[in-house]
């Protein structure tokens, strides 16, 4: 098999499986693990996958701009939102990040729910503006025009003044080895601060975001208390997460 054929097969395999091991690819392609390792490095350098110890994982397939993400997988985000609302109760202080799954939660909050929401998301703040019982604390900072959110030193400093009961963390990519990672450095720094200050971390992820990775580290998988997805908690893809003690919804 020539090199171009190997590279194409690796790309197709990782798109299908999301994660590949050197040994498995070596057997599949009938070449040495060293050859597979070199192929993976070449594909990683081209941005087509992410090389990790022992193999490779795919990048997240999610669009970058908020307007595109807002209309992407809407029905699945609604499933996540309806599950997430069950974890809220009166009197809580809750961090809402700038993800579109988190925005879906904001649109489904009961009208009799009385909580304080801290957010750096303009869309979340706008949705909650007319909610009769929810107090909104908006985190001012530099505007990120692609996510309609704020970021920067000022945002992180203010986040660290709170000890929220719950943090709803919209996930771009999550993996057992790489942890939670993001596409944007500044957004990832804000999410990291949210995780560090919150008592309970609830990660929101459609199934396609699991077992993927991006360049910027947010937190270890062990820091996540609950993962809410758009599928049944008994789904095969989720069992490794359940195995390390994460609650699945």
Short mmCIF file of C-alpha atoms in Angstrom, two decimals:
data_model
loop_
_atom_site.label_atom_id
_atom_site.label_comp_id
_atom_site.label_asym_id
_atom_site.label_seq_id
_atom_site.Cartn_x
_atom_site.Cartn_y
_atom_site.Cartn_z
CA UNK A 1 0.00 0.00 0.00
CA UNK A 2 1.42 3.39 -0.98
CA UNK A 3 1.65 6.26 1.48
CA UNK A 4 -1.20 8.32 -0.03
CA UNK A 5 -3.55 5.36 0.35
CA UNK A 6 -2.49 4.88 3.99
CA UNK A 7 -3.11 8.53 4.81
CA UNK A 8 -6.55 8.44 3.22
CA UNK A 9 -7.49 5.29 5.14
CA UNK A 10 -6.32 6.85 8.42
CA UNK A 11 -8.45 9.95 7.76
CA UNK A 12 -11.51 7.86 6.90
CA UNK A 13 -11.01 5.62 9.94
CA UNK A 14 -10.70 8.50 12.40
CA UNK A 15 -13.72 10.30 10.94
CA UNK A 16 -15.73 7.13 11.52
CA UNK A 17 -14.32 6.04 14.90
CA UNK A 18 -13.23 9.45 16.31
CA UNK A 19 -10.25 7.78 18.00
CA UNK A 20 -7.57 5.39 16.74
CA UNK A 21 -4.71 3.47 18.36
CA UNK A 22 -1.30 2.90 16.81
CA UNK A 23 -1.57 -0.86 17.22
CA UNK A 24 -4.97 -1.05 15.55
CA UNK A 25 -3.83 1.06 12.60
CA UNK A 26 -0.65 -0.98 12.30
CA UNK A 27 -2.72 -4.15 11.95
CA UNK A 28 -5.25 -2.54 9.62
CA UNK A 29 -2.63 -1.04 7.30
CA UNK A 30 -0.13 -3.92 7.64
CA UNK A 31 2.77 -1.59 8.45
CA UNK A 32 4.87 -0.96 11.55
CA UNK A 33 3.76 1.28 14.40
CA UNK A 34 6.66 3.61 13.61
CA UNK A 35 5.27 4.08 10.10
CA UNK A 36 1.81 4.78 11.49
CA UNK A 37 3.29 7.24 13.98
CA UNK A 38 4.98 9.17 11.16
CA UNK A 39 1.75 9.17 9.13
CA UNK A 40 -0.22 10.50 12.10
CA UNK A 41 2.33 13.25 12.69
CA UNK A 42 2.07 14.33 9.07
CA UNK A 43 -1.73 14.45 9.22
CA UNK A 44 -1.59 16.27 12.56
CA UNK A 45 0.76 18.89 11.08
CA UNK A 46 -1.84 19.44 8.34
CA UNK A 47 -4.56 19.96 10.97
CA UNK A 48 -6.54 16.90 9.88
CA UNK A 49 -6.42 15.16 13.26
CA UNK A 50 -4.86 15.49 16.70
CA UNK A 51 -1.91 13.25 17.59
CA UNK A 52 -2.04 11.93 21.16
CA UNK A 53 0.03 9.38 23.06
CA UNK A 54 -0.60 5.97 21.54
CA UNK A 55 -2.69 7.16 18.60
CA UNK A 56 -4.84 10.04 17.40
CA UNK A 57 -8.27 11.59 17.87
CA UNK A 58 -10.42 13.75 15.64
CA UNK A 59 -11.08 17.45 15.93
CA UNK A 60 -14.55 18.66 16.88
CA UNK A 61 -16.87 19.00 13.85
CA UNK A 62 -18.73 21.98 15.31
CA UNK A 63 -18.90 25.33 13.40
CA UNK A 64 -16.88 28.20 14.87
CA UNK A 65 -19.17 31.21 14.55
CA UNK A 66 -22.04 31.64 17.01
CA UNK A 67 -24.63 32.29 14.28
CA UNK A 68 -23.73 29.00 12.61
CA UNK A 69 -23.67 27.08 15.90
CA UNK A 70 -26.98 28.61 16.96
CA UNK A 71 -28.75 26.84 14.09
CA UNK A 72 -26.67 23.66 14.28
CA UNK A 73 -28.18 20.56 15.90
CA UNK A 74 -31.03 22.57 17.45
CA UNK A 75 -33.24 19.60 18.37
CA UNK A 76 -30.35 17.85 20.13
CA UNK A 77 -29.53 20.97 22.16
CA UNK A 78 -33.17 21.14 23.23
CA UNK A 79 -32.90 17.58 24.57
CA UNK A 80 -29.82 18.62 26.56
CA UNK A 81 -31.53 21.77 27.86
CA UNK A 82 -34.58 19.89 29.15
CA UNK A 83 -32.31 17.47 31.02
CA UNK A 84 -30.19 20.29 32.45
CA UNK A 85 -33.06 22.32 33.89
CA UNK A 86 -33.77 19.49 36.35
CA UNK A 87 -30.52 20.26 38.19
CA UNK A 88 -31.56 23.80 39.11
CA UNK A 89 -33.38 24.88 42.25
CA UNK A 90 -34.37 28.16 43.84
CA UNK A 91 -31.65 30.19 45.51
CA UNK A 92 -28.72 28.87 43.48
CA UNK A 93 -25.98 30.96 41.89
CA UNK A 94 -25.25 29.51 38.45
CA UNK A 95 -22.55 30.21 35.85
CA UNK A 96 -23.73 30.11 32.24
CA UNK A 97 -20.91 30.12 29.69
CA UNK A 98 -21.23 31.33 26.11
CA UNK A 99 -22.11 28.05 24.38
CA UNK A 100 -25.25 27.58 22.31
CA UNK A 101 -26.29 24.55 24.40
CA UNK A 102 -26.17 26.81 27.45
CA UNK A 103 -28.29 29.37 25.60
CA UNK A 104 -30.85 26.62 25.01
CA UNK A 105 -31.04 26.10 28.78
CA UNK A 106 -31.69 29.81 29.28
CA UNK A 107 -34.66 29.64 26.91
CA UNK A 108 -36.17 26.70 28.83
CA UNK A 109 -35.94 27.99 32.40
CA UNK A 110 -39.28 27.80 34.26
CA UNK A 111 -40.92 31.17 34.89
CA UNK A 112 -41.16 30.41 38.62
CA UNK A 113 -37.44 29.58 39.02
CA UNK A 114 -35.57 32.05 41.22
CA UNK A 115 -31.79 31.92 40.72
CA UNK A 116 -28.86 34.23 40.04
CA UNK A 117 -27.17 33.74 36.67
CA UNK A 118 -23.61 34.90 36.05
CA UNK A 119 -22.71 34.94 32.37
CA UNK A 120 -20.36 36.36 29.76
CA UNK A 121 -22.85 35.62 26.97
CA UNK A 122 -24.82 38.47 25.40
CA UNK A 123 -27.49 36.07 24.01
CA UNK A 124 -28.00 34.45 27.44
CA UNK A 125 -28.30 37.85 29.13
CA UNK A 126 -30.75 38.98 26.45
CA UNK A 127 -32.96 35.90 26.85
CA UNK A 128 -33.07 36.27 30.65
CA UNK A 129 -33.67 40.02 30.57
CA UNK A 130 -37.43 39.58 30.80
CA UNK A 131 -37.46 36.60 33.19
CA UNK A 132 -39.36 37.85 36.26
CA UNK A 133 -37.35 36.09 39.00
CA UNK A 134 -33.84 35.61 37.66
CA UNK A 135 -31.12 38.07 38.58
CA UNK A 136 -28.44 38.41 35.91
CA UNK A 137 -24.83 39.41 36.58
CA UNK A 138 -23.12 40.17 33.28
CA UNK A 139 -19.35 39.80 33.03
CA UNK A 140 -18.02 42.81 31.14
CA UNK A 141 -14.85 42.58 29.09
CA UNK A 142 -13.59 42.51 25.54
CA UNK A 143 -16.23 41.52 22.97
CA UNK A 144 -15.58 38.35 21.01
CA UNK A 145 -17.60 38.98 17.86
CA UNK A 146 -17.61 35.35 16.72
CA UNK A 147 -19.18 34.08 19.96
CA UNK A 148 -21.09 37.20 21.13
CA UNK A 149 -19.39 36.88 24.49
CA UNK A 150 -16.83 38.69 26.61
CA UNK A 151 -13.35 37.53 27.52
CA UNK A 152 -10.10 38.81 28.92
CA UNK A 153 -8.42 39.52 32.24
CA UNK A 154 -11.34 41.55 33.65
CA UNK A 155 -13.82 38.72 33.05
CA UNK A 156 -11.57 36.14 34.68
CA UNK A 157 -10.90 38.36 37.70
CA UNK A 158 -14.61 38.90 38.35
CA UNK A 159 -15.40 35.18 37.95
CA UNK A 160 -12.89 34.44 40.71
CA UNK A 161 -14.86 36.61 43.13
CA UNK A 162 -17.76 34.12 43.08
CA UNK A 163 -18.30 30.58 44.34
CA UNK A 164 -21.23 29.44 42.17
CA UNK A 165 -23.27 26.37 43.03
CA UNK A 166 -23.34 25.14 39.44
CA UNK A 167 -21.45 25.81 36.22
CA UNK A 168 -23.04 24.91 32.90
CA UNK A 169 -20.08 24.31 30.63
CA UNK A 170 -20.73 24.13 26.90
CA UNK A 171 -18.24 21.65 25.48
CA UNK A 172 -16.44 21.94 22.16
CA UNK A 173 -14.36 18.80 22.67
CA UNK A 174 -14.01 16.26 25.47
CA UNK A 175 -11.82 13.18 25.72
CA UNK A 176 -10.76 10.83 28.51
CA UNK A 177 -7.07 11.51 27.90
CA UNK A 178 -7.01 15.14 26.73
CA UNK A 179 -9.79 16.34 29.02
CA UNK A 180 -11.96 19.30 28.01
CA UNK A 181 -10.42 21.43 25.26
CA UNK A 182 -11.46 24.41 23.17
CA UNK A 183 -10.87 26.10 19.83
CA UNK A 184 -10.36 29.63 21.17
CA UNK A 185 -7.58 30.43 23.64
CA UNK A 186 -9.39 33.35 25.29
CA UNK A 187 -12.70 31.50 25.57
CA UNK A 188 -10.87 28.50 27.03
CA UNK A 189 -9.28 30.69 29.70
CA UNK A 190 -12.71 31.99 30.73
CA UNK A 191 -14.12 28.46 30.90
CA UNK A 192 -11.11 27.35 32.95
CA UNK A 193 -11.80 30.10 35.51
CA UNK A 194 -15.47 29.07 35.66
CA UNK A 195 -14.50 25.48 36.42
CA UNK A 196 -12.00 26.50 39.10
CA UNK A 197 -14.55 28.54 41.07
CA UNK A 198 -17.68 26.38 40.82
CA UNK A 199 -18.88 23.70 43.24
CA UNK A 200 -20.46 21.49 40.58
CA UNK A 201 -19.46 21.26 36.91
CA UNK A 202 -22.10 20.11 34.44
CA UNK A 203 -20.71 19.59 30.94
CA UNK A 204 -23.08 19.82 27.98
CA UNK A 205 -22.10 17.88 24.87
CA UNK A 206 -23.79 16.40 21.85
CA UNK A 207 -22.51 12.91 21.13
CA UNK A 208 -20.29 14.02 18.24
CA UNK A 209 -18.17 16.16 20.60
CA UNK A 210 -17.08 13.17 22.69
CA UNK A 211 -13.65 11.66 22.04
CA UNK A 212 -12.48 14.74 20.13
CA UNK A 213 -9.86 17.33 21.00
CA UNK A 214 -8.83 20.91 20.26
CA UNK A 215 -5.63 22.89 20.96
CA UNK A 216 -6.50 24.74 24.17
CA UNK A 217 -6.77 22.92 27.50
CA UNK A 218 -9.64 23.84 29.83
CA UNK A 219 -9.79 21.16 32.51
CA UNK A 220 -9.21 17.53 33.35
CA UNK A 221 -11.98 15.01 32.81
CA UNK A 222 -11.83 14.31 36.56
CA UNK A 223 -13.14 17.83 37.28
CA UNK A 224 -16.43 17.10 35.51
CA UNK A 225 -19.25 15.96 37.80
CA UNK A 226 -21.99 15.39 35.23
CA UNK A 227 -22.10 15.07 31.45
CA UNK A 228 -25.44 15.80 29.83
CA UNK A 229 -25.75 14.56 26.25
CA UNK A 230 -28.42 14.28 23.59
CA UNK A 231 -28.55 10.49 23.83
CA UNK A 232 -29.31 7.68 26.27
CA UNK A 233 -26.83 7.45 29.19
CA UNK A 234 -26.36 3.77 28.35
CA UNK A 235 -24.98 4.57 24.89
CA UNK A 236 -21.78 2.65 24.18
CA UNK A 237 -19.73 5.83 23.60
CA UNK A 238 -20.46 7.03 27.14
CA UNK A 239 -19.50 3.95 29.11
CA UNK A 240 -15.82 4.83 29.56
CA UNK A 241 -16.90 8.13 31.12
CA UNK A 242 -19.28 6.33 33.44
CA UNK A 243 -16.44 3.98 34.36
CA UNK A 244 -14.42 6.81 35.94
CA UNK A 245 -17.32 7.97 38.09
CA UNK A 246 -18.92 10.71 35.99
CA UNK A 247 -22.69 10.87 36.24
CA UNK A 248 -24.39 10.71 32.83
CA UNK A 249 -27.71 12.19 31.82
#
